[in-house]
Short mmCIF file of C-alpha atoms in Angstrom, two decimals:
data_model
loop_
_atom_site.label_atom_id
_atom_site.label_comp_id
_atom_site.label_asym_id
_atom_site.label_seq_id
_atom_site.Cartn_x
_atom_site.Cartn_y
_atom_site.Cartn_z
CA UNK A 1 42.12 79.13 -33.54
CA UNK A 2 40.54 81.67 -31.03
CA UNK A 3 38.02 81.78 -33.75
CA UNK A 4 36.72 78.29 -33.28
CA UNK A 5 36.97 78.15 -29.61
CA UNK A 6 34.71 81.25 -29.43
CA UNK A 7 31.84 79.74 -31.34
CA UNK A 8 31.69 76.62 -28.68
CA UNK A 9 29.32 76.92 -26.40
CA UNK A 10 30.61 77.71 -22.32
CA UNK A 11 28.61 75.63 -20.26
CA UNK A 12 26.67 77.56 -17.67
CA UNK A 13 27.05 77.09 -13.93
CA UNK A 14 23.62 75.32 -14.04
CA UNK A 15 24.87 73.22 -16.77
CA UNK A 16 27.52 72.05 -14.69
CA UNK A 17 25.44 70.92 -11.95
CA UNK A 18 23.20 69.01 -14.27
CA UNK A 19 26.33 67.36 -16.08
CA UNK A 20 27.54 66.62 -12.73
CA UNK A 21 23.92 65.01 -11.52
CA UNK A 22 23.42 63.12 -14.66
CA UNK A 23 27.02 61.72 -14.10
CA UNK A 24 25.87 60.85 -10.51
CA UNK A 25 22.99 59.43 -11.53
CA UNK A 26 24.20 57.80 -14.69
CA UNK A 27 27.02 55.74 -11.88
CA UNK A 28 23.81 55.12 -9.49
CA UNK A 29 22.24 53.40 -12.45
CA UNK A 30 25.10 51.60 -13.32
CA UNK A 31 25.62 50.57 -9.99
CA UNK A 32 22.14 49.57 -9.38
CA UNK A 33 22.50 47.98 -12.48
CA UNK A 34 25.62 45.95 -11.10
CA UNK A 35 23.76 45.21 -7.87
CA UNK A 36 20.73 43.95 -9.58
CA UNK A 37 22.88 41.81 -11.72
CA UNK A 38 24.71 40.54 -8.69
CA UNK A 39 21.07 39.81 -6.96
CA UNK A 40 19.83 37.50 -9.75
CA UNK A 41 23.22 35.79 -9.34
CA UNK A 42 23.03 35.50 -5.81
CA UNK A 43 19.33 34.31 -6.01
CA UNK A 44 20.21 32.12 -9.29
CA UNK A 45 23.09 30.25 -6.57
CA UNK A 46 20.18 30.27 -3.69
CA UNK A 47 18.38 28.74 -6.46
CA UNK A 48 20.36 26.23 -7.52
CA UNK A 49 21.54 25.40 -4.00
CA UNK A 50 17.80 25.67 -2.89
CA UNK A 51 17.16 23.09 -5.94
CA UNK A 52 20.12 20.90 -4.84
CA UNK A 53 19.19 20.94 -1.29
CA UNK A 54 15.54 20.00 -2.44
CA UNK A 55 16.96 17.31 -4.92
CA UNK A 56 18.83 15.57 -1.95
CA UNK A 57 16.17 15.80 0.37
CA UNK A 58 13.83 14.15 -1.93
CA UNK A 59 16.44 11.52 -2.87
CA UNK A 60 16.93 10.73 1.19
CA UNK A 61 12.58 10.63 1.56
CA UNK A 62 12.71 8.04 -1.22
CA UNK A 63 15.52 6.11 -0.03
CA UNK A 64 14.12 6.12 3.24
CA UNK A 65 10.83 5.33 1.79
CA UNK A 66 12.14 2.56 -0.50
CA UNK A 67 14.22 1.07 2.38
CA UNK A 68 10.90 0.58 4.81
CA UNK A 69 9.05 -0.75 1.80
CA UNK A 70 11.95 -3.39 1.64
CA UNK A 71 11.88 -3.78 4.83
CA UNK A 72 7.83 -4.09 5.24
CA UNK A 73 8.14 -6.90 2.23
CA UNK A 74 10.76 -8.69 3.93
CA UNK A 75 8.42 -9.25 6.91
CA UNK A 76 5.68 -9.82 4.86
CA UNK A 77 7.74 -12.73 3.41
CA UNK A 78 8.03 -13.89 6.98
CA UNK A 79 4.89 -13.23 8.27
CA UNK A 80 3.30 -15.39 4.83
CA UNK A 81 5.84 -18.05 5.73
CA UNK A 82 4.85 -18.55 9.61
CA UNK A 83 1.28 -18.14 8.57
CA UNK A 84 1.89 -20.97 5.79
CA UNK A 85 4.04 -23.26 8.24
CA UNK A 86 0.96 -22.93 10.61
CA UNK A 87 -1.83 -23.85 7.86
CA UNK A 88 0.50 -26.50 7.12
CA UNK A 89 0.44 -27.62 10.44
CA UNK A 90 -2.76 -27.42 11.56
CA UNK A 91 -3.60 -29.29 8.29
CA UNK A 92 -1.58 -32.05 9.49
CA UNK A 93 -3.24 -31.82 12.46
CA UNK A 94 -6.82 -32.02 11.02
CA UNK A 95 -5.70 -34.84 8.94
CA UNK A 96 -4.19 -36.71 11.74
CA UNK A 97 -7.28 -36.19 13.71
CA UNK A 98 -9.45 -37.17 11.03
CA UNK A 99 -7.54 -40.26 10.79
CA UNK A 100 -7.66 -41.16 14.40
CA UNK A 101 -11.47 -40.90 13.88
CA UNK A 102 -11.53 -43.12 11.25
CA UNK A 103 -9.91 -45.69 12.76
CA UNK A 104 -11.82 -45.57 16.03
CA UNK A 105 -14.88 -45.90 13.78
CA UNK A 106 -13.79 -48.55 11.75
CA UNK A 107 -12.83 -50.48 15.28
CA UNK A 108 -15.90 -50.24 16.64
CA UNK A 109 -17.93 -51.25 13.76
CA UNK A 110 -15.25 -53.60 12.87
CA UNK A 111 -14.95 -52.29 9.12
CA UNK A 112 -11.85 -51.38 7.40
CA UNK A 113 -10.62 -48.98 4.79
CA UNK A 114 -8.43 -49.99 1.55
CA UNK A 115 -7.37 -47.87 -1.05
CA UNK A 116 -6.00 -49.05 -4.60
CA UNK A 117 -3.75 -46.85 -6.36
CA UNK A 118 -4.71 -47.91 -10.11
CA UNK A 119 -1.33 -46.30 -11.59
CA UNK A 120 1.07 -47.84 -9.28
CA UNK A 121 -0.95 -50.94 -8.45
CA UNK A 122 -0.24 -50.67 -4.84
CA UNK A 123 -3.00 -51.29 -2.04
CA UNK A 124 -2.71 -49.61 1.24
CA UNK A 125 -4.91 -51.24 4.19
CA UNK A 126 -6.02 -49.80 7.57
CA UNK A 127 -4.83 -52.00 10.56
CA UNK A 128 -8.45 -53.46 10.92
CA UNK A 129 -8.45 -54.67 7.03
CA UNK A 130 -5.67 -56.65 8.21
CA UNK A 131 -7.53 -58.13 11.54
CA UNK A 132 -10.72 -58.79 9.36
CA UNK A 133 -8.72 -61.04 7.05
CA UNK A 134 -6.76 -62.50 9.53
CA UNK A 135 -3.67 -61.41 8.07
CA UNK A 136 -0.64 -60.36 10.43
CA UNK A 137 1.21 -56.80 9.46
CA UNK A 138 4.35 -58.12 9.05
CA UNK A 139 3.43 -61.17 6.52
CA UNK A 140 2.29 -58.53 4.26
CA UNK A 141 -0.98 -57.95 1.82
CA UNK A 142 -3.27 -60.92 0.12
CA UNK A 143 -2.39 -61.15 -3.35
CA UNK A 144 -6.01 -60.83 -5.52
CA UNK A 145 -6.56 -64.67 -5.54
CA UNK A 146 -6.06 -64.95 -1.81
CA UNK A 147 -8.29 -62.21 -1.57
CA UNK A 148 -10.88 -63.42 -3.82
CA UNK A 149 -11.13 -66.23 -1.69
CA UNK A 150 -12.04 -64.29 1.76
CA UNK A 151 -14.80 -62.73 -0.29
CA UNK A 152 -18.17 -65.15 0.17
CA UNK A 153 -18.79 -67.51 -2.93
CA UNK A 154 -22.36 -65.92 -3.79
CA UNK A 155 -20.55 -62.51 -3.64
CA UNK A 156 -17.63 -63.16 -6.02
CA UNK A 157 -19.07 -62.25 -9.36
CA UNK A 158 -20.21 -58.60 -8.50
CA UNK A 159 -16.74 -58.17 -6.51
CA UNK A 160 -14.89 -59.22 -9.19
CA UNK A 161 -17.16 -57.06 -12.12
CA UNK A 162 -16.55 -53.96 -9.65
CA UNK A 163 -12.57 -54.79 -10.04
CA UNK A 164 -12.65 -55.35 -13.41
CA UNK A 165 -14.80 -52.15 -14.06
CA UNK A 166 -12.61 -49.95 -11.73
CA UNK A 167 -9.45 -51.15 -13.53
CA UNK A 168 -11.17 -50.15 -16.95
CA UNK A 169 -12.44 -46.97 -16.25
CA UNK A 170 -9.21 -46.02 -14.19
CA UNK A 171 -11.23 -45.11 -11.15
#
């Protein structure tokens, strides 16, 4: 056995230092790899946390933006309804004003207006038509024959033809 151990090289003091330095460098490299790995894990965790915070922040922004949009839609609906109501009241006011003006003109000129709904055969008279024909409003309307009797006999054929044509053409 001695012969075998004699053939093995014995490390020199310089090579012992090299081995120690190699072990130290290997340990540091291994420690460095562990630190780098842990750093990446931390960075990955931070990245994950950052991503979650970013997603949560974006979700909050989207939620509040959507809520503002809903509020704006509700306000728009209320304003549209109010505007429509104002426009309707303005239209009614203008209609009433127009009817008042027409009634005043009819009264001043001793003219009246009537409107026949052909589909329902309903006749609508202005107040002045009642006055012109001498009919009390409570007594109701004249029927067709009574109406024709109020027309001058020279004008009756023209009036009858005009009424017949309107009924025929439904206008």
